[in-house]
mmCIF file of C-alpha atoms and ligand atoms in Angstrom:
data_model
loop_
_atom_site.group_PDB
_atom_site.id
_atom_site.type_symbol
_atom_site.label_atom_id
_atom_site.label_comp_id
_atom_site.label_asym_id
_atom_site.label_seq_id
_atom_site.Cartn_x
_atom_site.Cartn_y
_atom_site.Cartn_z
ATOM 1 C CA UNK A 1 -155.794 106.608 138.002
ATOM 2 C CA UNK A 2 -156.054 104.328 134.787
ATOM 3 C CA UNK A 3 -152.916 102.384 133.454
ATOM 4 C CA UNK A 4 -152.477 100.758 130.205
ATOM 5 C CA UNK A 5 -149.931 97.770 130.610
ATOM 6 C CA UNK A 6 -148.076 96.192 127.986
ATOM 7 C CA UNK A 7 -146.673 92.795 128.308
ATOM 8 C CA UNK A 8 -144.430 91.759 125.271
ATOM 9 C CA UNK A 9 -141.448 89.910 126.690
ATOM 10 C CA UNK A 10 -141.789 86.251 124.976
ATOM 11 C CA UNK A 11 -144.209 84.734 123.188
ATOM 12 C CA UNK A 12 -147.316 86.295 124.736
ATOM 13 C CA UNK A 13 -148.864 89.368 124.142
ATOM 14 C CA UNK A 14 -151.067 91.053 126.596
ATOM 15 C CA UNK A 15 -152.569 94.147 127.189
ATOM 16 C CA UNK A 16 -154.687 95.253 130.315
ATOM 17 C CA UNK A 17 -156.562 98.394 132.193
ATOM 18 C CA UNK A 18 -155.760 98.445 135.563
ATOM 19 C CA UNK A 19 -158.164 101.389 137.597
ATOM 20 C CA UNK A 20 -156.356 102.115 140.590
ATOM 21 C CA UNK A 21 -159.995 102.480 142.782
ATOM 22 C CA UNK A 22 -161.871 99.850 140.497
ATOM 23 C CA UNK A 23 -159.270 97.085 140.044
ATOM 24 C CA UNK A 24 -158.753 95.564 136.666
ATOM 25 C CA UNK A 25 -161.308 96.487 134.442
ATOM 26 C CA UNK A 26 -159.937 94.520 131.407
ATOM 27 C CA UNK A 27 -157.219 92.128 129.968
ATOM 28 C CA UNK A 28 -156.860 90.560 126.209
ATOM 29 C CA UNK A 29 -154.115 88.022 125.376
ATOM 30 C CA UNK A 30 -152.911 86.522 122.450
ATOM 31 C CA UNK A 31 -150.954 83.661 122.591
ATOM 32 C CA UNK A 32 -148.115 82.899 119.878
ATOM 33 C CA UNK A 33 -147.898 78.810 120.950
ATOM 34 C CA UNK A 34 -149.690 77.922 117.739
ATOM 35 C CA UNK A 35 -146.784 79.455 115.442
ATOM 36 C CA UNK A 36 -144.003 78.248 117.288
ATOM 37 C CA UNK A 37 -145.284 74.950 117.925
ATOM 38 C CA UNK A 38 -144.059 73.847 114.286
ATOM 39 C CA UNK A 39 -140.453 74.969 115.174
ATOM 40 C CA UNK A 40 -140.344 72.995 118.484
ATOM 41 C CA UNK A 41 -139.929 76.241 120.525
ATOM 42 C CA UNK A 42 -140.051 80.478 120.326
ATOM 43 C CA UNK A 43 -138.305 81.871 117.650
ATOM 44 C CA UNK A 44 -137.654 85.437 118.570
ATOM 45 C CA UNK A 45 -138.150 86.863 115.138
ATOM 46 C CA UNK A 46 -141.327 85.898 114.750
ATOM 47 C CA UNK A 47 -142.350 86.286 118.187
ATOM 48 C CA UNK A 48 -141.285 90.070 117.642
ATOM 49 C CA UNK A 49 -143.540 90.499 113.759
ATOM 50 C CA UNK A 50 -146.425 88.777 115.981
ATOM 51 C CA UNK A 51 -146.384 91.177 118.711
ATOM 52 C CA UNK A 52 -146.490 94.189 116.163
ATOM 53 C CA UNK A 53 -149.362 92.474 114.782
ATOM 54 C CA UNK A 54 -151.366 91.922 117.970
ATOM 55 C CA UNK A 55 -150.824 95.020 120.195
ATOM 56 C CA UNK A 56 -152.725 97.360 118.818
ATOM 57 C CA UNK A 57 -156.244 95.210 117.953
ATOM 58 C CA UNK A 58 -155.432 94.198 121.170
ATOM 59 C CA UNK A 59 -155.417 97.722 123.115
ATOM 60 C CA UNK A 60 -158.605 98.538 121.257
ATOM 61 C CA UNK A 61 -160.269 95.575 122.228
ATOM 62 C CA UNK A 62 -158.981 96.157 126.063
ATOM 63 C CA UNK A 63 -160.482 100.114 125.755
ATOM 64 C CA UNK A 64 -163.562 98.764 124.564
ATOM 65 C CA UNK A 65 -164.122 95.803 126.849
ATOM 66 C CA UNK A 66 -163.804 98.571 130.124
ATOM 67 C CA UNK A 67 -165.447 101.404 128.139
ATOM 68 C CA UNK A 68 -162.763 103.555 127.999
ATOM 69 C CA UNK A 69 -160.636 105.485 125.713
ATOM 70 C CA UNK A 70 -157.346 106.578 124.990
ATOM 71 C CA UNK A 71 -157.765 110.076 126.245
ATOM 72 C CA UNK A 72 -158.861 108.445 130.127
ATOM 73 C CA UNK A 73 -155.165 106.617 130.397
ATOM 74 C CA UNK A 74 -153.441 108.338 133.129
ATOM 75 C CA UNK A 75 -149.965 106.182 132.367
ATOM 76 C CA UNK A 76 -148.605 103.396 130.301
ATOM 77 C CA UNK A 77 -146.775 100.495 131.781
ATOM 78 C CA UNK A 78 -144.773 98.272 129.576
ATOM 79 C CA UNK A 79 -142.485 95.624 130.370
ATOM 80 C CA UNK A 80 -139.021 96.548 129.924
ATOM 81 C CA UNK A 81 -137.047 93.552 130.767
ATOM 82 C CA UNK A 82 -136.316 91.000 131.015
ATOM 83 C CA UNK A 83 -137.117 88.891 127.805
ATOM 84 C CA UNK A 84 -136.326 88.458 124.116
ATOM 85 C CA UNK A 85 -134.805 92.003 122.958
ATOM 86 C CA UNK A 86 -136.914 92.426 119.662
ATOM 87 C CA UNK A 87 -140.094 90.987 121.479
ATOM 88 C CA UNK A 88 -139.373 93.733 124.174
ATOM 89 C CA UNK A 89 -138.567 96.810 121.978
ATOM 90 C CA UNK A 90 -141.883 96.535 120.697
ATOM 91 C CA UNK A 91 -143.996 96.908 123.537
ATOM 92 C CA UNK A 92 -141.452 99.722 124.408
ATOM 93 C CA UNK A 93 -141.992 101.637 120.945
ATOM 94 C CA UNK A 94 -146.068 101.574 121.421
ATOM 95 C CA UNK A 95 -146.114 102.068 125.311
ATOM 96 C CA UNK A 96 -143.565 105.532 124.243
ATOM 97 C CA UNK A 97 -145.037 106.133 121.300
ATOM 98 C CA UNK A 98 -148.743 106.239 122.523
ATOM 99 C CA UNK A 99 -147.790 108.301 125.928
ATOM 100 C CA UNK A 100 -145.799 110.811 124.277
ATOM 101 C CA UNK A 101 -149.063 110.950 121.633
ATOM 102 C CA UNK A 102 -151.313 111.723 124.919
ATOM 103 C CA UNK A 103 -148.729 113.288 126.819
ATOM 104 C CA UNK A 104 -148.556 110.731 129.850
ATOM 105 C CA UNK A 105 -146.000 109.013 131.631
ATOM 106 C CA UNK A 106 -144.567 105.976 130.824
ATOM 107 C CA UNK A 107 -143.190 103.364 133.399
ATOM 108 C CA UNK A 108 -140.798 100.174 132.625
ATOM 109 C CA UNK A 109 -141.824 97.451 134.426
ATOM 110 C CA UNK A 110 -139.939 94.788 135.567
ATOM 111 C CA UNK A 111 -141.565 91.152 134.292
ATOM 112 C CA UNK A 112 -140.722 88.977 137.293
ATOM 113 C CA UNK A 113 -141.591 91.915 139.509
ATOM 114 C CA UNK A 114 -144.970 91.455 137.148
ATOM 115 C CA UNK A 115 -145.270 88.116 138.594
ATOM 116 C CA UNK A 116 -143.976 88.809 141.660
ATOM 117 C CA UNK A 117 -147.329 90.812 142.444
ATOM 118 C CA UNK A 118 -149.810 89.428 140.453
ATOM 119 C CA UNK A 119 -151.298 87.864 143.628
ATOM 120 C CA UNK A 120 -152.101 91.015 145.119
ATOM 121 C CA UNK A 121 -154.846 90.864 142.336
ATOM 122 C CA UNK A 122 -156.249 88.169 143.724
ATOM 123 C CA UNK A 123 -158.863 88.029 146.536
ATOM 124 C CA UNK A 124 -157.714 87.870 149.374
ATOM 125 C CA UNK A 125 -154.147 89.746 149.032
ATOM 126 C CA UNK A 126 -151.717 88.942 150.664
ATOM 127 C CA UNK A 127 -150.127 91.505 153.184
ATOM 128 C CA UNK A 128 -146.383 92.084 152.930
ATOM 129 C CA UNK A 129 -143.706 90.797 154.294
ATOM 130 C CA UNK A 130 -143.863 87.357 152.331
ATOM 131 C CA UNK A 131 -141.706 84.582 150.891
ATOM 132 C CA UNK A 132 -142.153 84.480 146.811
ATOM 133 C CA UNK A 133 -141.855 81.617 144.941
ATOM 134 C CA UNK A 134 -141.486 83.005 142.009
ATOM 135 C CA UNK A 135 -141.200 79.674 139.360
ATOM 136 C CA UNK A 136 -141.635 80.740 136.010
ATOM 137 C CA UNK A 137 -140.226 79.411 132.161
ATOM 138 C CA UNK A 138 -137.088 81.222 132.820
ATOM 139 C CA UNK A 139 -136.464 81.916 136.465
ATOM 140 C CA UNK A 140 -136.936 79.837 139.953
ATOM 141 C CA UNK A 141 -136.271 81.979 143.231
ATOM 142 C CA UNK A 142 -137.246 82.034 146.368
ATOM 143 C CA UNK A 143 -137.674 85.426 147.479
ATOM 144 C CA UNK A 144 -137.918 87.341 150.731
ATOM 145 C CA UNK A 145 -140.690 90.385 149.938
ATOM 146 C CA UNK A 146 -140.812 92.946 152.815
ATOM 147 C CA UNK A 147 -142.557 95.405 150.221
ATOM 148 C CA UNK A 148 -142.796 96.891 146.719
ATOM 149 C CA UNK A 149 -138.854 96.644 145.422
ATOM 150 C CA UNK A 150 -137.832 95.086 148.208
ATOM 151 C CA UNK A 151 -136.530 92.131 147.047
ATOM 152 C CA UNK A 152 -133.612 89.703 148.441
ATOM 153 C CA UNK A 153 -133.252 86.772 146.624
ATOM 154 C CA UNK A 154 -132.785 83.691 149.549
ATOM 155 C CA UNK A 155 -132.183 80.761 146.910
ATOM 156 C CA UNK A 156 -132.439 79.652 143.219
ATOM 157 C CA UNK A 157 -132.156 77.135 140.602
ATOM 158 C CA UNK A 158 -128.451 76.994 139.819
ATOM 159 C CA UNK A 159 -129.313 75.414 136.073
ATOM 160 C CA UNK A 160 -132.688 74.878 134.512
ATOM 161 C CA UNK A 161 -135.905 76.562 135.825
ATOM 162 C CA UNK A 162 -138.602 74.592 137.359
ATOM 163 C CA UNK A 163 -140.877 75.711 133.799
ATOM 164 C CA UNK A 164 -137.962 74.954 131.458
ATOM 165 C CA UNK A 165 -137.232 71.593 133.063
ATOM 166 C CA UNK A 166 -140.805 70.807 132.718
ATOM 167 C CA UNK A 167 -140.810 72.103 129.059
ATOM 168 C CA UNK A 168 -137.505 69.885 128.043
ATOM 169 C CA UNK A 169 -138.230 67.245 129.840
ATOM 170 C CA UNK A 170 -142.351 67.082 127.822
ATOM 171 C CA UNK A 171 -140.013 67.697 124.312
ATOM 172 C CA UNK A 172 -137.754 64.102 125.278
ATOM 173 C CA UNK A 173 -140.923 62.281 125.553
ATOM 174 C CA UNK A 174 -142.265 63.621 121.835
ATOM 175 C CA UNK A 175 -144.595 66.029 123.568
ATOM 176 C CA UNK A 176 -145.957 69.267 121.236
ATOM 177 C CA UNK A 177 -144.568 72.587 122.525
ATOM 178 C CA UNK A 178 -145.071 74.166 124.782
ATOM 179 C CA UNK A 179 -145.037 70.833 126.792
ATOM 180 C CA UNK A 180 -145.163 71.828 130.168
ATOM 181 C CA UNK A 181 -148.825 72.428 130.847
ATOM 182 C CA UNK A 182 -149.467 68.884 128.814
ATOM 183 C CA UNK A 183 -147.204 67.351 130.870
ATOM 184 C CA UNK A 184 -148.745 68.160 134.040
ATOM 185 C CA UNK A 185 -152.165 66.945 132.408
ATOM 186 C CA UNK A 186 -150.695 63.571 131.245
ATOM 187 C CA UNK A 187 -149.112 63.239 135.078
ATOM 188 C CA UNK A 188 -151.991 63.371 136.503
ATOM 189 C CA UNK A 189 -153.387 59.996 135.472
ATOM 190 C CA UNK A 190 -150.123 58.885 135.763
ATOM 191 C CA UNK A 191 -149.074 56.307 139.065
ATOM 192 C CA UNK A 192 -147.035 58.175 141.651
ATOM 193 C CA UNK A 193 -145.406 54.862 142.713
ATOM 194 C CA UNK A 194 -144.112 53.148 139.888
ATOM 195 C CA UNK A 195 -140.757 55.206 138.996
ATOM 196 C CA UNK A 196 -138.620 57.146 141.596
ATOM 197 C CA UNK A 197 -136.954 60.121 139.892
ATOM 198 C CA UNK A 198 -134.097 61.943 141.951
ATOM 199 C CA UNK A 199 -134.389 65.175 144.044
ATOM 200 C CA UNK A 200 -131.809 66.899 143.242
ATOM 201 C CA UNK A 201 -130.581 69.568 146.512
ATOM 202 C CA UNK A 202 -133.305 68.396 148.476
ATOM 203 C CA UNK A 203 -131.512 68.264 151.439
ATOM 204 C CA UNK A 204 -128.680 70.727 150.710
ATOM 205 C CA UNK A 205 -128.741 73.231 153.514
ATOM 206 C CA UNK A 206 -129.026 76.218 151.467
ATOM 207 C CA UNK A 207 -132.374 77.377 149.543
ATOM 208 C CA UNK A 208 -130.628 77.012 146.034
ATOM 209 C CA UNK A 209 -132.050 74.049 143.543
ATOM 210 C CA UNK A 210 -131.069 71.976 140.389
ATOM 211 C CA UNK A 211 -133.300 70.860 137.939
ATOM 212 C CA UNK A 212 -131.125 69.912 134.923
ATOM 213 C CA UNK A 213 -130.320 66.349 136.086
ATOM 214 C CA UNK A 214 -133.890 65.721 136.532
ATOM 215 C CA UNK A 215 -134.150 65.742 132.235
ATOM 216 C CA UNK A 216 -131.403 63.038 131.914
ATOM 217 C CA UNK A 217 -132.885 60.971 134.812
ATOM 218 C CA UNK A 218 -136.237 60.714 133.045
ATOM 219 C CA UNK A 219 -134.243 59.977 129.819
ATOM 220 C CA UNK A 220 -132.503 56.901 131.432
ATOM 221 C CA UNK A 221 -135.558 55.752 132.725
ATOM 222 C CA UNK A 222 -137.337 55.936 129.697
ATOM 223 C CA UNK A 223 -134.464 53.820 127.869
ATOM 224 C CA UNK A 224 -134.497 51.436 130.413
ATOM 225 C CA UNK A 225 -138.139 50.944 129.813
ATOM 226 C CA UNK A 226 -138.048 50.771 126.473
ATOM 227 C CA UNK A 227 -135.385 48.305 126.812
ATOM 228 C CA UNK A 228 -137.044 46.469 128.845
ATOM 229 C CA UNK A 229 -141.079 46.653 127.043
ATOM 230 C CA UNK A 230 -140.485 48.100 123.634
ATOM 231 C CA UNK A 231 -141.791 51.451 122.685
ATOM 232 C CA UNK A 232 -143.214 53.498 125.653
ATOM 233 C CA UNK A 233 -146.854 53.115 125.609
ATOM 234 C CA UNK A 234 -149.089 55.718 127.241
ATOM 235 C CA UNK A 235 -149.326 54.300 130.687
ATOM 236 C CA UNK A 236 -145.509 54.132 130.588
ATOM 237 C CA UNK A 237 -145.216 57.679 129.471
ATOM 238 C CA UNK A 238 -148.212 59.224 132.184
ATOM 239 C CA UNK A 239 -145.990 57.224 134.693
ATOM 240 C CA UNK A 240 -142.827 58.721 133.906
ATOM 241 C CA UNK A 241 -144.543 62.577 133.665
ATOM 242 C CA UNK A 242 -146.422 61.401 137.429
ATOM 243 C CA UNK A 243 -142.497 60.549 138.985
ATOM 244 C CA UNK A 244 -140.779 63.655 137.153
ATOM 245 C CA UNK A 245 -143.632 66.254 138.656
ATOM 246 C CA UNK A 246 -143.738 64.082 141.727
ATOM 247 C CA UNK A 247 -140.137 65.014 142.280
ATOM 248 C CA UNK A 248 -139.993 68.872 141.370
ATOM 249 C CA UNK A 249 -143.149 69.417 143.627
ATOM 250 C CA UNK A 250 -141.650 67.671 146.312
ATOM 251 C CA UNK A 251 -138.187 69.969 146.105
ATOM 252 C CA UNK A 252 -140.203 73.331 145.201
ATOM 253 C CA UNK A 253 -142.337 72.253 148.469
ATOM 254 C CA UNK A 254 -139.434 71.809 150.281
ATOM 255 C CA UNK A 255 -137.423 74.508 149.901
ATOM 256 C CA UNK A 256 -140.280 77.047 149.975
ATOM 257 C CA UNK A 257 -140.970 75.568 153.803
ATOM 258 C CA UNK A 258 -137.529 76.036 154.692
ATOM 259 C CA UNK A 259 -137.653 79.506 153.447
ATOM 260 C CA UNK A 260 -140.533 80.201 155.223
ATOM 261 C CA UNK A 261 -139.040 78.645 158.524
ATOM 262 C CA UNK A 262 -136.037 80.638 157.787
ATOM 263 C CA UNK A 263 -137.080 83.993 157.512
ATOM 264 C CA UNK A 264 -139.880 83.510 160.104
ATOM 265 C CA UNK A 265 -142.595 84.459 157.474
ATOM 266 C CA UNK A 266 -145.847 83.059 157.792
ATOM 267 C CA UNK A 267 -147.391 83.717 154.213
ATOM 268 C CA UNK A 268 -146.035 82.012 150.987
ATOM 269 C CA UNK A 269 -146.731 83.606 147.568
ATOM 270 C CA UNK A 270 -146.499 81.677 144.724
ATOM 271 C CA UNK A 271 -146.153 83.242 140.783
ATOM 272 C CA UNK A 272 -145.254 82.549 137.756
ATOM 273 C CA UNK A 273 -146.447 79.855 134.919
ATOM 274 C CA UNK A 274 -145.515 76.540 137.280
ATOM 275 C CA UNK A 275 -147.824 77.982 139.455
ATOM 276 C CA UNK A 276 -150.659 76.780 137.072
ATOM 277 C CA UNK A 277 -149.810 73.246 138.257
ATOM 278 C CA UNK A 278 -152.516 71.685 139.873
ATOM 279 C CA UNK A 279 -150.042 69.154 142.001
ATOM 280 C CA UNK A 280 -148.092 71.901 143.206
ATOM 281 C CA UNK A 281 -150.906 73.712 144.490
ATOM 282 C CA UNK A 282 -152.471 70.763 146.335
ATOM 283 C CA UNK A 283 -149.344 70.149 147.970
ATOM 284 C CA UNK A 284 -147.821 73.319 149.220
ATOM 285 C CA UNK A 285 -151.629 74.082 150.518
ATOM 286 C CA UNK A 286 -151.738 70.903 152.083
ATOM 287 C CA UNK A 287 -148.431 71.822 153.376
ATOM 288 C CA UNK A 288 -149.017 75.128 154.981
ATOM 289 C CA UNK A 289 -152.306 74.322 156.292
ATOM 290 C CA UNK A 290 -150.611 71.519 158.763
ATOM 291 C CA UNK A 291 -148.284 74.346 159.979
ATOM 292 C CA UNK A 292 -150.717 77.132 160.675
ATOM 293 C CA UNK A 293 -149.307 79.046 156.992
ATOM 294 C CA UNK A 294 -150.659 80.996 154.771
ATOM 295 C CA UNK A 295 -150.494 80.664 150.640
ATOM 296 C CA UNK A 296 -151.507 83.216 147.874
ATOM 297 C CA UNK A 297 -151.906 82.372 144.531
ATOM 298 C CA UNK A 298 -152.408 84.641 141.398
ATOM 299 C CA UNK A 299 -156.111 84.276 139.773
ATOM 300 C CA UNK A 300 -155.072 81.303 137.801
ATOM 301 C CA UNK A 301 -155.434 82.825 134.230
ATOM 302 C CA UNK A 302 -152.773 85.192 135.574
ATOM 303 C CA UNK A 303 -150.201 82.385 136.329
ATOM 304 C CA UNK A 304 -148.826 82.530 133.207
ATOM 305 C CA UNK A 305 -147.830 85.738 131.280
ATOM 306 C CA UNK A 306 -150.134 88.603 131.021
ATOM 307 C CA UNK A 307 -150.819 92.531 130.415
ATOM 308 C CA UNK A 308 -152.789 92.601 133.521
ATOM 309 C CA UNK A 309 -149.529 91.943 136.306
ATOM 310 C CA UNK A 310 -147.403 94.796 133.790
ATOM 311 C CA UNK A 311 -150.614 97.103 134.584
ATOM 312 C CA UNK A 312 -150.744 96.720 137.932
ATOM 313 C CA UNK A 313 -147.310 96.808 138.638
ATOM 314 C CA UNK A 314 -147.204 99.866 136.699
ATOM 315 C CA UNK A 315 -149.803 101.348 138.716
ATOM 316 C CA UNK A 316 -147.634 100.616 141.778
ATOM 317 C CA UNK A 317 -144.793 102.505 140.232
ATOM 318 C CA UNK A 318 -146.549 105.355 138.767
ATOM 319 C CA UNK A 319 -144.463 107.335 140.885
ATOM 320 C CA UNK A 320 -141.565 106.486 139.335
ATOM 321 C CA UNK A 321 -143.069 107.282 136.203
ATOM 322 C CA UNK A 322 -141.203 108.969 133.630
ATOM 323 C CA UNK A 323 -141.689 111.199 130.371
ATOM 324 C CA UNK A 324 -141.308 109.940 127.472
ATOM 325 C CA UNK A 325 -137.993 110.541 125.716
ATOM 326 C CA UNK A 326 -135.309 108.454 124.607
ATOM 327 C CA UNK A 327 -136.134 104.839 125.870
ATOM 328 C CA UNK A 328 -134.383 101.632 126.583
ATOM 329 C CA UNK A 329 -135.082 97.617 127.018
ATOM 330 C CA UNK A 330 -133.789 95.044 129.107
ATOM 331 C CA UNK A 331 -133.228 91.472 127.951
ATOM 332 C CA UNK A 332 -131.201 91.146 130.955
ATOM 333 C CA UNK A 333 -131.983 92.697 134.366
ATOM 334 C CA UNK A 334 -131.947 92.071 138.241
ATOM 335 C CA UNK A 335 -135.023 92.037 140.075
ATOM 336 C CA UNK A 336 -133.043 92.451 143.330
ATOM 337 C CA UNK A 337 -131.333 95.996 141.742
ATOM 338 C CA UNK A 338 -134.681 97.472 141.434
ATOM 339 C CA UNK A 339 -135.743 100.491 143.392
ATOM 340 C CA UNK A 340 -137.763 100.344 146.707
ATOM 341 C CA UNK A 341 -141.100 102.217 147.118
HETATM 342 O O1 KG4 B 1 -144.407 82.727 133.694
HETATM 343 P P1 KG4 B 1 -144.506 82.133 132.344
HETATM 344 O O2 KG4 B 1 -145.771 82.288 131.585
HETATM 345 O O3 KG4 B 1 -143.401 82.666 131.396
HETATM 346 C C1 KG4 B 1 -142.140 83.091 131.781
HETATM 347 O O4 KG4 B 1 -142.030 84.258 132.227
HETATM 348 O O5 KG4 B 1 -141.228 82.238 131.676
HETATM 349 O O6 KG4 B 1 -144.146 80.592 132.549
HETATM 350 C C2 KG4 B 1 -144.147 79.701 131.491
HETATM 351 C C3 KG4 B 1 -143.700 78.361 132.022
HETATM 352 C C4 KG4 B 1 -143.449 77.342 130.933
HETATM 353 O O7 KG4 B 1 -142.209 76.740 131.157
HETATM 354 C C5 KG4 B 1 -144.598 76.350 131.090
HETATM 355 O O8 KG4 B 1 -144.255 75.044 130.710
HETATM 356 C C6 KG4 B 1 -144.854 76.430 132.562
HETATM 357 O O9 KG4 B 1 -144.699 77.798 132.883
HETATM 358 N N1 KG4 B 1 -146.221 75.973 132.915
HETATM 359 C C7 KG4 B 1 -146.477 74.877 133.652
HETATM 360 C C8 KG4 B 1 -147.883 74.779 133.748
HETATM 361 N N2 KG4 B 1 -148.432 75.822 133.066
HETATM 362 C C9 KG4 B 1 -147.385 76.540 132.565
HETATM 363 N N3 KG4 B 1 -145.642 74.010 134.231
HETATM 364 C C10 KG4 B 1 -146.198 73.006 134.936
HETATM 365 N N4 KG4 B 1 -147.532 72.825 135.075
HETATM 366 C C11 KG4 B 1 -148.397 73.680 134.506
HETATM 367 N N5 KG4 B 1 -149.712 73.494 134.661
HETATM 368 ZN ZN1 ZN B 2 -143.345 85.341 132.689
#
């Protein structure tokens, strides 16, 4: 069985072929950071023009790079929440349009669910039940995963995500958008002992987390400095990026232990876009190795937003696969209301 998947939800859009006995046999992204860097962050309306744009080069490139052709889909995924509405509805219109065109199903496909799996596309997969830390630009959750749509949320930020803090946090210190990935570059040169940042909830005795204070921490500190030396230079600056990821690792690392000691799991699965960070990584593998645990990443160019998790994700859904017909988006939705398998 072949699935198209359609990923449209923010400011990324990707399309992929996911072959339910060969794997994935292609992905193509296109990236919208360049246009919104001028504006210092996504502006939906031209997020949504850019995805019109983009989709459907991009579907014929993805049919080309596997071989394929429209006629060999079997279903198309799309991802119907959540996300920006406009950036949504037009992955929706193509995904409908294009099925009801070949006469195939269509399935909506939950983004963080997306995520949620994207390891399983890795080598090795991890076997269910497992605890998901699922720490993306909009959402950070801990998750207990006994199977597909079975999903109970254990703990999550109660403010900022773990991605947005790093993104605000990279715009207060004058870094381009999107900051987060340059952040964690700049942080890694940085000295992990200079500054102490605070962890906030780290020893709370629930699984929930707050990252918002961590913003106006590093702004304090960096006035202080500057009170202190002048203008931040850039061993200043690294220093300050080193103590802020220094502190969210530590309080992501924590919390994802404790959920793993909680629910007697023994494999940790980590998705979404902070799960690019190289820090992280080291740490939580260091982590679990001293404890006999187990940790699953995504391929890394599938950390971040992709066609590739909506395809695959699809493709574990296609049972749930629908006709085309009227159709609907998302912006807002519950990953713990979807159904189980
Ligand atoms: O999962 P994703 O692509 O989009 C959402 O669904 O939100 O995650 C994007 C987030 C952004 O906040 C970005 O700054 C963050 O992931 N991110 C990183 C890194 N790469 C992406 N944060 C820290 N370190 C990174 N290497
Ligand atoms: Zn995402």
């Amino acid at each position: 069985m072949l699935v198209l998947g359609i990923e449209s939800s923010c400011d990324e859009t990707g399309v992929a072929l996911y072959d339910t006995d060969a794997g994935l046999l292609a992905h193509q992204l296109h990236t919208q950071m360049a246009m919104h860097a001028e504006y210092g962050g996504v502006v939906p309306e031209l997020a949504s023009r850019d995805h019109i744009r983009r989709v459907i080069p991009l579907t014929r490139a993805c049919l080309a790079e596997a071989g394929k052709t429209l006629q060999d889909l079997s279903a198309i995924a799309f991802t119907e929440g959540p996300g920006l509405g406009g950036a949504l509805l037009v992955g929706a219109s193509v995904a409908n349009a294009l099925a009801f065109g070949l006469n195939i199903p269509v399935i909506g496909v939950h983004h963080l669910e997306g995520h949620l799996l994207s390891p399983l596309l890795a080598d090795p997969r991890p076997e269910f039940p497992f605890v998901a830390l699922l720490v993306s630009g909009g959402h950070t959750q801990l998750m207990a995963v006994r199977g597909i749509g079975d999903y109970e949320i254990l703990g999550e930020t109660l403010d900022d995500a773990a991605g947005e803090a790093f993104d605000k946090t990279a715009k207060l210190l004058g870094l381009d958008y999107p900051g987060g990935p340059t952040l964690s570059r700049l942080a890694e040169s940085g000295d992990p002992e200079r500054f102490t940042l605070p962890r906030p909830m780290l020893n709370s005795p629930d699984l929930d987390m707050s990252f918002s204070g961590l913003k106006t921490a590093v702004l304090m500190r960096v006035k202080a400095i500057e009170a202190e030396q002048g203008a931040l230079d850039d061993t200043a600056r690294n220093d300050v990026c080193r103590a802020f990821q220094e502190a969210i690792v530590e309080v992501l690392v924590k919390k994802s232990l404790k959920a793993l000691k909680q629910t007697g799991m023994k494999r940790l699965v980590v998705a979404g876009g902070v799960g690019a960070n190289r820090q992280l990584r080291a740490a939580l593998d260091l982590a679990a190795s001293r404890r006999g645990l187990a940790v699953f990443y995504p391929p890394l160019a599938l950390c971040t937003d992709n066609g590739a998790m909506i395809a695959f994700a699809g493709a574990m859904r296609v049972a749930q696969a629908r006709a085309t017909g009227a159709y609907t988006v998302q912006p807002r939705w519950n990953l713990a209301s979807l159904p189980a398998l």
